[in-house]
Coordinates of C-alpha atoms (C1' of nucleotides) in Angstrom, one line a residue:
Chain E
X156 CA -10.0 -7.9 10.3
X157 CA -10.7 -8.4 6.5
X158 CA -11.3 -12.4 7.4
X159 CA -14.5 -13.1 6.5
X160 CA -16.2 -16.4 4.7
X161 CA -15.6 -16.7 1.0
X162 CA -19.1 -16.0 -0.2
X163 CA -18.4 -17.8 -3.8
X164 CA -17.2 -20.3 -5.3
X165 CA -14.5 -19.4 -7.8
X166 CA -14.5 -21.5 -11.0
X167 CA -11.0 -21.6 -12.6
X168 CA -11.5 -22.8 -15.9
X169 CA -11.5 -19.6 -18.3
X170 CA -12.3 -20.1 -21.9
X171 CA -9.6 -20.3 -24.8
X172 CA -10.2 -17.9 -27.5
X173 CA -7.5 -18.7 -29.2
X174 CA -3.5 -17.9 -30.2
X175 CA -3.4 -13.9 -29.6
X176 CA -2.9 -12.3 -32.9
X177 CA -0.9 -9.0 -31.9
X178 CA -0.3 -7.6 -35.5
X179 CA -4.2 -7.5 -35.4
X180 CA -5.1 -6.8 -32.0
X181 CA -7.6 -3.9 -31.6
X182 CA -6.1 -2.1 -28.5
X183 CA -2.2 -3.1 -29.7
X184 CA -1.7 0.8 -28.6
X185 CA -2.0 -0.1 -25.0
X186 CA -0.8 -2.9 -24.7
X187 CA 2.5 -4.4 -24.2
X188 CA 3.8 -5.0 -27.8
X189 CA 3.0 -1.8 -29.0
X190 CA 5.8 -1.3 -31.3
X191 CA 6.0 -4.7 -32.6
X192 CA 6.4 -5.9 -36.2
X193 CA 4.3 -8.9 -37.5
X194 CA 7.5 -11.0 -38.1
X195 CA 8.3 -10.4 -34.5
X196 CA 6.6 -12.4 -33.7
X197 CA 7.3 -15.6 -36.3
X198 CA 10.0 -17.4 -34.5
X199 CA 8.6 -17.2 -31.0
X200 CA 9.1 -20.0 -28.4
X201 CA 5.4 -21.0 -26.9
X202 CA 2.6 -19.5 -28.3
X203 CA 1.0 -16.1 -26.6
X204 CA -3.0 -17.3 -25.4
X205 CA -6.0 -15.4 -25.3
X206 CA -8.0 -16.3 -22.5
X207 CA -11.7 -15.3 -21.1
X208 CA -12.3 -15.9 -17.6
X209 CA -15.4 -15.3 -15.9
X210 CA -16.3 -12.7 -13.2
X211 CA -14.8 -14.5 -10.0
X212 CA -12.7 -16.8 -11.5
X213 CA -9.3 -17.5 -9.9
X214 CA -6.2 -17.0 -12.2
X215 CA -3.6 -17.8 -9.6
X216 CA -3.0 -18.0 -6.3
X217 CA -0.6 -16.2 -3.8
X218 CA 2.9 -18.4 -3.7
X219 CA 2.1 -20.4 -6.9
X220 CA 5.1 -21.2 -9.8
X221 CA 3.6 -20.5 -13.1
X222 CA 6.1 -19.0 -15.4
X223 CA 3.5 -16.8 -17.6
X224 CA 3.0 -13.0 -17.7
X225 CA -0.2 -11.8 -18.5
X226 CA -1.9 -8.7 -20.0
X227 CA -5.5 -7.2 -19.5
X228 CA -7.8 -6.7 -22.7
X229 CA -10.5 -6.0 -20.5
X230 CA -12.2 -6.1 -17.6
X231 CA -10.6 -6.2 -13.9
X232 CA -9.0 -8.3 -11.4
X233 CA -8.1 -7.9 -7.6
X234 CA -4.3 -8.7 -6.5
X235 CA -5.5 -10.0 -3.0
X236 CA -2.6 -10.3 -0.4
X237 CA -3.2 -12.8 2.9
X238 CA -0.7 -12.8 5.8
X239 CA -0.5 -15.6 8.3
X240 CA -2.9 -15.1 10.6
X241 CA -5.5 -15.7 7.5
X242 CA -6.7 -12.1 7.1
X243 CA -6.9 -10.3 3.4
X244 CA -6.6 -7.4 1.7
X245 CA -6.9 -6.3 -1.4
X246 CA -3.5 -4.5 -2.9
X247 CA -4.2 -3.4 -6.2
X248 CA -7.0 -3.1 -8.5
X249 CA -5.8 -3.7 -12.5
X250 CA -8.3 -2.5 -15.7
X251 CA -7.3 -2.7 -19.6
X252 CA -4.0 -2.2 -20.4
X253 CA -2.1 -3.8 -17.4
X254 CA 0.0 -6.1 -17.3
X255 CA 0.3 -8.7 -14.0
X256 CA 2.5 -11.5 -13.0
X257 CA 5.6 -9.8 -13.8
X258 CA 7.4 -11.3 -10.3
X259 CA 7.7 -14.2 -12.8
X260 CA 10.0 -12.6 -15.1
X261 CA 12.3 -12.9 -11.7
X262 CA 11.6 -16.8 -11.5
X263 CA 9.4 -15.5 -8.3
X264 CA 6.4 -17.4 -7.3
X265 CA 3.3 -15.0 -7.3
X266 CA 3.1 -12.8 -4.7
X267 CA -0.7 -12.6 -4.9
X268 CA -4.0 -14.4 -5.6
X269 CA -5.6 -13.0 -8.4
X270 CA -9.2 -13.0 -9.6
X271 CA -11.7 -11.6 -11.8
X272 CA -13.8 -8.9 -10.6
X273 CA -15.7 -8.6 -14.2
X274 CA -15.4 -10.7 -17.4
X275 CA -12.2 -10.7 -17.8
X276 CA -9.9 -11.0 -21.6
X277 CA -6.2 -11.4 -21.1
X278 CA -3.3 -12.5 -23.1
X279 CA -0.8 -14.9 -21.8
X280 CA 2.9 -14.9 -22.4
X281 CA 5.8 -17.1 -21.6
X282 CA 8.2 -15.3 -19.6
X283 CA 10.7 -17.4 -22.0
X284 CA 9.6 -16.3 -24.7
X285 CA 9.0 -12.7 -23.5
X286 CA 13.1 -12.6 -22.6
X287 CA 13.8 -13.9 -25.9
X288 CA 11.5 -10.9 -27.3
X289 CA 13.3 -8.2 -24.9
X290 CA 16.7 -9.5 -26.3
X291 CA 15.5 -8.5 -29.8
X292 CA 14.0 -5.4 -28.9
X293 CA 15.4 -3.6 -26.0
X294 CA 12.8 -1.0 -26.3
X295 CA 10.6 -3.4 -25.3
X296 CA 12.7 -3.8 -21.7
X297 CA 11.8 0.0 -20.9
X298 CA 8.4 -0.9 -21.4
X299 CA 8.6 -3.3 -19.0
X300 CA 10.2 -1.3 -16.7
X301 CA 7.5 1.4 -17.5
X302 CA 4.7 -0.9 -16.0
X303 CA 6.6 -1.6 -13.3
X304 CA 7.1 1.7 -12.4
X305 CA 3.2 2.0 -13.1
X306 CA 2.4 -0.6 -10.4
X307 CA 4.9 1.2 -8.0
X308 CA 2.8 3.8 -8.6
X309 CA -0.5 2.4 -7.6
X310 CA 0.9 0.7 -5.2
X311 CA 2.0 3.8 -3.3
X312 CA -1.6 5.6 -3.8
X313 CA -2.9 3.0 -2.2
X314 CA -1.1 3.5 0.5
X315 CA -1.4 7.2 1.0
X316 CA -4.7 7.9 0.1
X317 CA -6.7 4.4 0.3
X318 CA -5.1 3.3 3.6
X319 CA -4.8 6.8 5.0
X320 CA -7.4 8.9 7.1
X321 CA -11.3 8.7 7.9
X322 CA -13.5 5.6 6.2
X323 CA -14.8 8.4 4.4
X324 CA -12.0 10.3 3.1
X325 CA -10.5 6.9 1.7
X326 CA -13.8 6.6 -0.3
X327 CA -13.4 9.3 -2.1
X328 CA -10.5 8.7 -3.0
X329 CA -11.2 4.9 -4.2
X330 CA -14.2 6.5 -5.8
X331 CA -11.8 9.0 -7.7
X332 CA -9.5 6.0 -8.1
X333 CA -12.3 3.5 -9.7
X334 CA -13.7 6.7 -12.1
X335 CA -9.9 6.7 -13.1
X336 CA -10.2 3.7 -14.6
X337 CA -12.1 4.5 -17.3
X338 CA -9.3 6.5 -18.3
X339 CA -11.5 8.9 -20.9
X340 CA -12.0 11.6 -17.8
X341 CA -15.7 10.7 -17.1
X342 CA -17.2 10.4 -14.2
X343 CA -19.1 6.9 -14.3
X344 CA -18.0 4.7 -11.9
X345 CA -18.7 0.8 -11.8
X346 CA -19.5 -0.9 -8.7
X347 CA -17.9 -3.7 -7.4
X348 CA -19.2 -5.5 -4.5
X349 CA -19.0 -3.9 -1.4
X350 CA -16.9 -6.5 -0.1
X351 CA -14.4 -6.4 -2.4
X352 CA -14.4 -2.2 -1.9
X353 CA -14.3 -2.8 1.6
X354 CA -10.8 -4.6 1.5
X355 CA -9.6 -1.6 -0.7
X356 CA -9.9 0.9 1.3
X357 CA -9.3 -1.9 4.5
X358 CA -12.8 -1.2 5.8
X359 CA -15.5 -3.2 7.4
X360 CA -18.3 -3.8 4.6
X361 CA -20.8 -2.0 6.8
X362 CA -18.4 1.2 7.3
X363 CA -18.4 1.0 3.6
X364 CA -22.0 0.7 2.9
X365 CA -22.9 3.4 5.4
X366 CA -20.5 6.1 3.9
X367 CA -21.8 5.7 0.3
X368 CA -25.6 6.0 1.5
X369 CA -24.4 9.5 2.9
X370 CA -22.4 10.7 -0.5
X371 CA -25.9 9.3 -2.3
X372 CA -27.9 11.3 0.3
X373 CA -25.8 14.5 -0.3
X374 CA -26.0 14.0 -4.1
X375 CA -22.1 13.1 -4.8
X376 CA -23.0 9.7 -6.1
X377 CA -25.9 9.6 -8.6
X378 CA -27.6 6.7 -9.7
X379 CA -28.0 5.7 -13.7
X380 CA -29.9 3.3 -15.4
X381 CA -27.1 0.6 -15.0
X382 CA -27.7 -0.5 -11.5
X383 CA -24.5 -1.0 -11.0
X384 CA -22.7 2.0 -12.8
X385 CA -23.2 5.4 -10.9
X386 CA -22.0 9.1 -11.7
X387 CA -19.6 10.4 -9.0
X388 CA -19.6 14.1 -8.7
X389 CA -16.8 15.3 -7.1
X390 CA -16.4 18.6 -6.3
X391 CA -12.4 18.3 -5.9
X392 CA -12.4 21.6 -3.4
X393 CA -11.8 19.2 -1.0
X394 CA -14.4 18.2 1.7
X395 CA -13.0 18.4 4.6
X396 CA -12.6 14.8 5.2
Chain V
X49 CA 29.0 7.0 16.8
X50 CA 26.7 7.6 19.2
X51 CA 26.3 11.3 18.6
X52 CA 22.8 11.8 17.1
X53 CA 21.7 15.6 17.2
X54 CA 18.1 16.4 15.9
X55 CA 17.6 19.4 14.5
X56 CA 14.0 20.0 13.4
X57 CA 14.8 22.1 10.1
X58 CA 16.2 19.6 7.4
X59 CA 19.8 21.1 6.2
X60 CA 19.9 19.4 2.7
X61 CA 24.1 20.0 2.5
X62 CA 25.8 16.1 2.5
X63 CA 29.4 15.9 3.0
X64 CA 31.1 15.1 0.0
X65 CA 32.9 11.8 0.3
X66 CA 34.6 11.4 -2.8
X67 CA 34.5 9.7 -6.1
X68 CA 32.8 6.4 -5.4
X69 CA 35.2 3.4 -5.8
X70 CA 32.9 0.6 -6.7
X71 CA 36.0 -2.0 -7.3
X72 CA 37.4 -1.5 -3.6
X73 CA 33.4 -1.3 -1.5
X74 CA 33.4 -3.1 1.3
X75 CA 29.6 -4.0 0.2
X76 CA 29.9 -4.8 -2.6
X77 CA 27.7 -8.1 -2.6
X78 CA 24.6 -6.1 -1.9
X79 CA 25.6 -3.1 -4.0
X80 CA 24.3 -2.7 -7.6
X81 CA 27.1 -3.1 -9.0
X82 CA 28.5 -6.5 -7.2
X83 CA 29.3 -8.5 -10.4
X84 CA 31.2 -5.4 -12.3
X85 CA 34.8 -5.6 -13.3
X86 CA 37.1 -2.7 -12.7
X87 CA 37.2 -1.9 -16.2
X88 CA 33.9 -1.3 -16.8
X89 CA 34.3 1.7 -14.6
X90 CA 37.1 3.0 -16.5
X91 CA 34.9 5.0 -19.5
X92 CA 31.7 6.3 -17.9
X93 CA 30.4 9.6 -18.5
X94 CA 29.7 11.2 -15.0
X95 CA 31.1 10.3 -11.9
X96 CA 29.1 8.1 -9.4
X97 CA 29.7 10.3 -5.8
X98 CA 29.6 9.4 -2.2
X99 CA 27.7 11.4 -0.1
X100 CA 27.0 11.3 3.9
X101 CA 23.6 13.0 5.2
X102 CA 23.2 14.2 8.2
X103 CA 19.7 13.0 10.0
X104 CA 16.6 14.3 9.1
X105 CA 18.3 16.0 5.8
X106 CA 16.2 16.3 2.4
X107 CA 17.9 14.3 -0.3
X108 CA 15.3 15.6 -3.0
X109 CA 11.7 16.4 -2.9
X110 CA 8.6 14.7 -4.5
X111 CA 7.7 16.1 -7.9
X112 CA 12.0 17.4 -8.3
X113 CA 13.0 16.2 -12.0
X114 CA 17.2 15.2 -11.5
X115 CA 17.8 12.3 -13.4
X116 CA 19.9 10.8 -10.3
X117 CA 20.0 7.5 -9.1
X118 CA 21.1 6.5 -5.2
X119 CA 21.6 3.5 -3.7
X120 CA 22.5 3.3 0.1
X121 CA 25.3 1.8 1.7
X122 CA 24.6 2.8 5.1
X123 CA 21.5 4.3 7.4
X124 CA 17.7 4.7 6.8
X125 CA 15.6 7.2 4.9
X126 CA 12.0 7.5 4.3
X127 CA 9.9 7.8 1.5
X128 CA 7.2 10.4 2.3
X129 CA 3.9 10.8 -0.4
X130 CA 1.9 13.6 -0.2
X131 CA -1.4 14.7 -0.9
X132 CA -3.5 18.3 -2.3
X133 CA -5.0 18.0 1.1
X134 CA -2.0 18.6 2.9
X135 CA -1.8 15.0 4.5
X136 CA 1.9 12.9 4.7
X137 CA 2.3 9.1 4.7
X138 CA 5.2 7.6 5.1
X139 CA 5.1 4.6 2.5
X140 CA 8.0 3.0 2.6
X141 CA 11.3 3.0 4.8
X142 CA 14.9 1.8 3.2
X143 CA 18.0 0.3 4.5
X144 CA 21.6 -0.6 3.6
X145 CA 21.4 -2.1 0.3
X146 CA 18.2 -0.6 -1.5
X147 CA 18.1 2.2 -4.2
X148 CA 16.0 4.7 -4.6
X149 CA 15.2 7.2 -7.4
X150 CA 14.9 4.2 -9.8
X151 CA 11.5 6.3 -11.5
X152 CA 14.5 8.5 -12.4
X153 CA 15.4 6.1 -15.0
X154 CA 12.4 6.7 -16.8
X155 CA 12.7 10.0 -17.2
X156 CA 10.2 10.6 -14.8
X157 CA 10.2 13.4 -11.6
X158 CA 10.3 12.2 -8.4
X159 CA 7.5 10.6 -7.2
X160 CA 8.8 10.9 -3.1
X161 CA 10.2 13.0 -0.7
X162 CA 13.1 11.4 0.6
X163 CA 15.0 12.1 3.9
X164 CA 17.4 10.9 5.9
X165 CA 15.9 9.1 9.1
X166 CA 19.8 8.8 10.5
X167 CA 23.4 9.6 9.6
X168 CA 22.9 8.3 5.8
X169 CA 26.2 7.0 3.7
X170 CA 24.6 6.9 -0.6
X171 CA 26.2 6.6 -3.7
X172 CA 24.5 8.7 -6.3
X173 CA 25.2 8.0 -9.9
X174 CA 23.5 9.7 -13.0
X175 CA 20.6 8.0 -14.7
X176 CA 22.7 8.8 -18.3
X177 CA 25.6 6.6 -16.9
X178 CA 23.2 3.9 -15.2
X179 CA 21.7 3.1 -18.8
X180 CA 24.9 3.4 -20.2
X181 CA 26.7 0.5 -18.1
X182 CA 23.0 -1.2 -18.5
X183 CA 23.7 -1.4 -22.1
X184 CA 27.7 -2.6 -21.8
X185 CA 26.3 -5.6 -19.0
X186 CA 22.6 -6.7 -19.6
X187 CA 23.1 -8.7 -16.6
X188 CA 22.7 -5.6 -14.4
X189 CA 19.5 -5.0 -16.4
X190 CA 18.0 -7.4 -14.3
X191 CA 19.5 -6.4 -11.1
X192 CA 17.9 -3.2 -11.6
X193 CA 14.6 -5.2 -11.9
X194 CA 15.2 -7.2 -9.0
X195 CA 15.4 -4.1 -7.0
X196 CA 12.3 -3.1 -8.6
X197 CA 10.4 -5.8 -7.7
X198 CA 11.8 -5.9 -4.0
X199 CA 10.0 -2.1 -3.7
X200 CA 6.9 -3.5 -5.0
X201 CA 6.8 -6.4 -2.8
X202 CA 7.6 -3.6 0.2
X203 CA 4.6 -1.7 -1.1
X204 CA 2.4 -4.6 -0.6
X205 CA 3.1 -5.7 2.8
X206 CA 2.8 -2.5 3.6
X207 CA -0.3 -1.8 2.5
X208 CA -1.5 -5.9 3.7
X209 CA 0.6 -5.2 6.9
X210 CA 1.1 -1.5 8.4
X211 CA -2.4 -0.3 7.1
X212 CA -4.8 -3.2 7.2
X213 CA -5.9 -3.9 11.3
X214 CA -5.8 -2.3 14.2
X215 CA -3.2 0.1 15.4
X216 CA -1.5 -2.9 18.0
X217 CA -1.5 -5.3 15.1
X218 CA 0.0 -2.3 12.8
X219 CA 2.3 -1.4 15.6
X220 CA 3.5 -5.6 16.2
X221 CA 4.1 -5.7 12.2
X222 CA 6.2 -2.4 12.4
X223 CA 8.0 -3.7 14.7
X224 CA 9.0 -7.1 12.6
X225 CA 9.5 -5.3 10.0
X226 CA 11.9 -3.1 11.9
X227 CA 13.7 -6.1 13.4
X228 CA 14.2 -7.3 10.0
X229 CA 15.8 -4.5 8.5
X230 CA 18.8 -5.8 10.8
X231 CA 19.7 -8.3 8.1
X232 CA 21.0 -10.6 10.5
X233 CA 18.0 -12.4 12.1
X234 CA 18.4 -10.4 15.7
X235 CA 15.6 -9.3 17.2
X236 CA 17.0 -5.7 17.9
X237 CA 14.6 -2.2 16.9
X238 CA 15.9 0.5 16.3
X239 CA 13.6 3.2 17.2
X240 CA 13.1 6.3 14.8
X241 CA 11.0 9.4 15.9
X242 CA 7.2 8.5 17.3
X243 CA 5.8 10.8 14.7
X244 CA 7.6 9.0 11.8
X245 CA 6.7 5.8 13.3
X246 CA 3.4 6.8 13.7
X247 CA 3.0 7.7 10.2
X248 CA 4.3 4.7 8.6
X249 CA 1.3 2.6 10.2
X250 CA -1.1 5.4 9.4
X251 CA -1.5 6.8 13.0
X252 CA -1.5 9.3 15.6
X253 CA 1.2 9.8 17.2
X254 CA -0.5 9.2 20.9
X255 CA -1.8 5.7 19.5
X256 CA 1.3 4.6 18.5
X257 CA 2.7 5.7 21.4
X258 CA 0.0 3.9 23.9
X259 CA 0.4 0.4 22.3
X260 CA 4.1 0.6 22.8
X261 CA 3.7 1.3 26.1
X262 CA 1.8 -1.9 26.8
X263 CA 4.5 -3.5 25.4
X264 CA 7.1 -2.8 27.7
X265 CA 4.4 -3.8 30.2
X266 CA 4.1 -7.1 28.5
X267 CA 7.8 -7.6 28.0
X268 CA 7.4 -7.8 24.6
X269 CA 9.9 -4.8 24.4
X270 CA 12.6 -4.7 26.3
X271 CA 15.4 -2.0 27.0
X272 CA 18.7 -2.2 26.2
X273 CA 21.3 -0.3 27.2
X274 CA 21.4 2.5 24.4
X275 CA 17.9 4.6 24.6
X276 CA 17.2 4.0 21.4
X277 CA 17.6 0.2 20.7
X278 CA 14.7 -2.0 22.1
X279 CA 15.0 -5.6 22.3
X280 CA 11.7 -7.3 20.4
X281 CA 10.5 -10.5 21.9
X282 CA 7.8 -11.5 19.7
X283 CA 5.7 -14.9 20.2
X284 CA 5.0 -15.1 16.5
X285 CA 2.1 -17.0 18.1
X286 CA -0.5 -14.4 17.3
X287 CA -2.6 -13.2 20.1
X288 CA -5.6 -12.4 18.1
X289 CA -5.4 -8.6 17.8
Chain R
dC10 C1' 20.4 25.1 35.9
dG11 C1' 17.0 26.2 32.8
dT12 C1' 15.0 25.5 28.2
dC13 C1' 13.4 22.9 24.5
dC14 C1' 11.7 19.0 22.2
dG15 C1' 9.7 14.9 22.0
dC16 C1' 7.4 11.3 24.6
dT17 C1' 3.6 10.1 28.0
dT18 C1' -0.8 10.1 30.0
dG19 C1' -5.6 11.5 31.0
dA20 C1' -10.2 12.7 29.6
dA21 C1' -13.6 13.8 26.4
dT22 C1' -15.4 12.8 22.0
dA23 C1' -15.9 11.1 17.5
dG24 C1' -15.2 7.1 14.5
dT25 C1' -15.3 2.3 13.5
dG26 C1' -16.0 -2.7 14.0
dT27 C1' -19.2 -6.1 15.2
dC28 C1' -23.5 -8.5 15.8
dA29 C1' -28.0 -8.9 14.4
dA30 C1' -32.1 -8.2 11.8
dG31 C1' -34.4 -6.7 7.9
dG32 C1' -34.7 -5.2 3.0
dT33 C1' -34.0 -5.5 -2.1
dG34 C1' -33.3 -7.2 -6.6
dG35 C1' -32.1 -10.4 -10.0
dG36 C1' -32.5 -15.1 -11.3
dT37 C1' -34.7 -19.6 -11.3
dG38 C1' -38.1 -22.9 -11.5
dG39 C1' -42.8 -24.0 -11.3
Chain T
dC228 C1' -45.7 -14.8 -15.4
dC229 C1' -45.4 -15.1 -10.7
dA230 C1' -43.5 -16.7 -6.4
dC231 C1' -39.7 -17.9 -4.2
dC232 C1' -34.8 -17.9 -3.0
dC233 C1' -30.4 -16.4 -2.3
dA234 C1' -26.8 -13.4 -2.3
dC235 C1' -25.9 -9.0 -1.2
dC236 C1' -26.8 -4.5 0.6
dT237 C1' -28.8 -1.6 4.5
dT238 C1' -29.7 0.0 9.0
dG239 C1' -29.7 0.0 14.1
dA240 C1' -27.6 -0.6 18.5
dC241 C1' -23.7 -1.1 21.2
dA242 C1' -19.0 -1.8 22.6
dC243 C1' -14.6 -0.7 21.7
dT244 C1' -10.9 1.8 19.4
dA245 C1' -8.7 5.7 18.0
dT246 C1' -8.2 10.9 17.5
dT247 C1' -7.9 15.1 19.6
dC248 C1' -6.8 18.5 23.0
dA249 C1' -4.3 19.5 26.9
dA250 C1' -1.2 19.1 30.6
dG251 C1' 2.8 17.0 32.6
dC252 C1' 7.2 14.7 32.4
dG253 C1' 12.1 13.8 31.3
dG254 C1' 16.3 13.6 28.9
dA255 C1' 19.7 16.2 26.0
dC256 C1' 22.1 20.2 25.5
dG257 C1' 23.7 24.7 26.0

DNA sequence: CGTCCGCTTGAATAGTGTCAAGGTGGGTGG
DNA sequence: CCACCCACCTTGACACTATTCAAGCGGACG
């Protein structure tokens, strides 16, 4: 279904910003070493990297062995999932604050491909050196499991309300989903390509595009002066479908 | 064995087996606890019980807070997600050796309903003594994760899987994934209810029940000699669906 | 032997995918 | 600064798929 030509080429280099400087880091709070004391972090193993990729850019593919764990600053990425028979679909949609890659901690290869859908700033991690941290501090391990639990979480929305019901009930809900992510309670939501939406709610692009000019028409989704950021009003007495 | 009464209201009384006795299980090797000496048994603080379900029984419900951890040693249940709206999907569907409840551990409520899909056999241990052996044998720290991980990577084929295509290519998955839960390579289904079937692909109940239909026509299913077990005779050739 | 429950099947209808053509906007180079 | 280009979104038409409603069937069980 979801097999359509890759539009883009996905450039892979992402620029080094440097060794990640957690005592410092601005967003420490949601992050993964929340709790952590500077001289934590002096006898590490392999250094922790912050890296910028650009919008598109490939961080790894599905099946490959990389034993690093990373963390989002900002921006997003798309876990995309193919099967055999060469068709896709996008599992999971990660902002700020998540962590991905965490079948490594296992020794697992990566069970997705993973790219950028915005400018993307992660930090990079060792799975050695992240077990040698969780031995330290085993406060550290629940927080682990916590985001874990998280994707589990996300995972199983997905499944019940993005891969449940109409074309256009499952748009409402990824439209609920993606105003989420800004995780202050407003109701801006930024546009991805259609595309890309399309393979989260496992729709054709056009079935996609169609439903969103109705909710525009009916004046649920209201354009701003960002192009590509739009108000969602949702009036959550449920439509009926 | 055999006898299989379905009763449409769920009784939620299991049979009380008796005190689990981890050192003597006869399944041991795909139990939690596979590596754990007899000793370490010998001071927890709550007793890990064995319970039998009858079919279709409710074992909790989603949103319950009962910091209890199960892990099956013999049938099926499902893990049902609801929404405000009323709708049910089923988003996942366990077998002999999984645990469930894990979000438990975190101190968290229930995010499923769980019931029995046949004649269930669990042990149910208490999340206080779960983090107490955790502590005594790190080792099963990561056991715990593994499972983890294995309900995550269920998640995702089932969302890439049983709600990406059409309803015969959801319906062929199903069934692989049906025939795998055998453990043993065989390509024997056992067939639950159409209506739970039907919900774990995200379908009616009349779809489901169509495609099937072709495929005893086809001879892709085949009877056997107990109503409920099909024989599944898949080309993994894919016909394009 | 009759009832009940769940599966089957048909017919009508609404929903969705697909193909194809046309529109739009942002970026680039002249 | 404008014209062009390209990627991406939009819209229409049509075929096909799936849901819904409704009726009938059949096995399990009392």
């Amino acid at each position: 279904m979801t097999t359509r030509k890759k539009s883009r080429t996905l450039c892979t280099d992402p620029e080094w910003l440097g060794r990640a400087d957690c005592r410092h880091c601005g967003i420490r709070h949601m992050m993964l070493f929340s709790e952590f004391q500077g001289s934590d972090f002096d006898h590490i193993l392999e250094p922790i990297d912050n890296l910028r990729y650009a919008e598109n850019s490939l961080l790894y593919n599905q099946g490959d062995d990389d034993n690093k764990v990373y963390s989002i600053r900002s921006g997003f990425i798309k876990l995309v999932q193919s099967q055999r028979d060469g068709s896709l679909r996008i599992v999971r949609l990660l902002g700020p604050g998540a962590i991905f890659g965490i079948e490594a901690l296992l020794d697992m290869p990566y069970r997705h491909t993973v790219i950028a859908l915005a400018e993307l700033d992660v930090c990079r991690i060792y799975t050695a050196t992240l077990k040698h941290l969780e031995k330290e501090k085993p406060r550290l391990n629940e927080k682990v499991m916590a985001h874990w639990e998280q994707h589990l979480a996300f995972a199983d929305r997905w499944i019940s309300e993005l891969s449940s019901g109409s074309v256009r009930s499952r748009t409402l809900k990824l439209l609920s989903f993606l105003a989420e992510l800004n995780g202050d309670g407003s109701d801006t939501i930024r546009f991805f390509g259609y595309e890309d939406m399309a393979s989260m709610i496992g729709s054709s692009r056009e079935a996609f595009s169609r439903i969103v000019a109705e909710l525009k028409n009916e004046g649920v989704l209201v354009k701003t002066d960002d192009s590509q950021i739009y108000r969602f009003l949702h009036t959550d007495g449920n439509t009926t479908d």
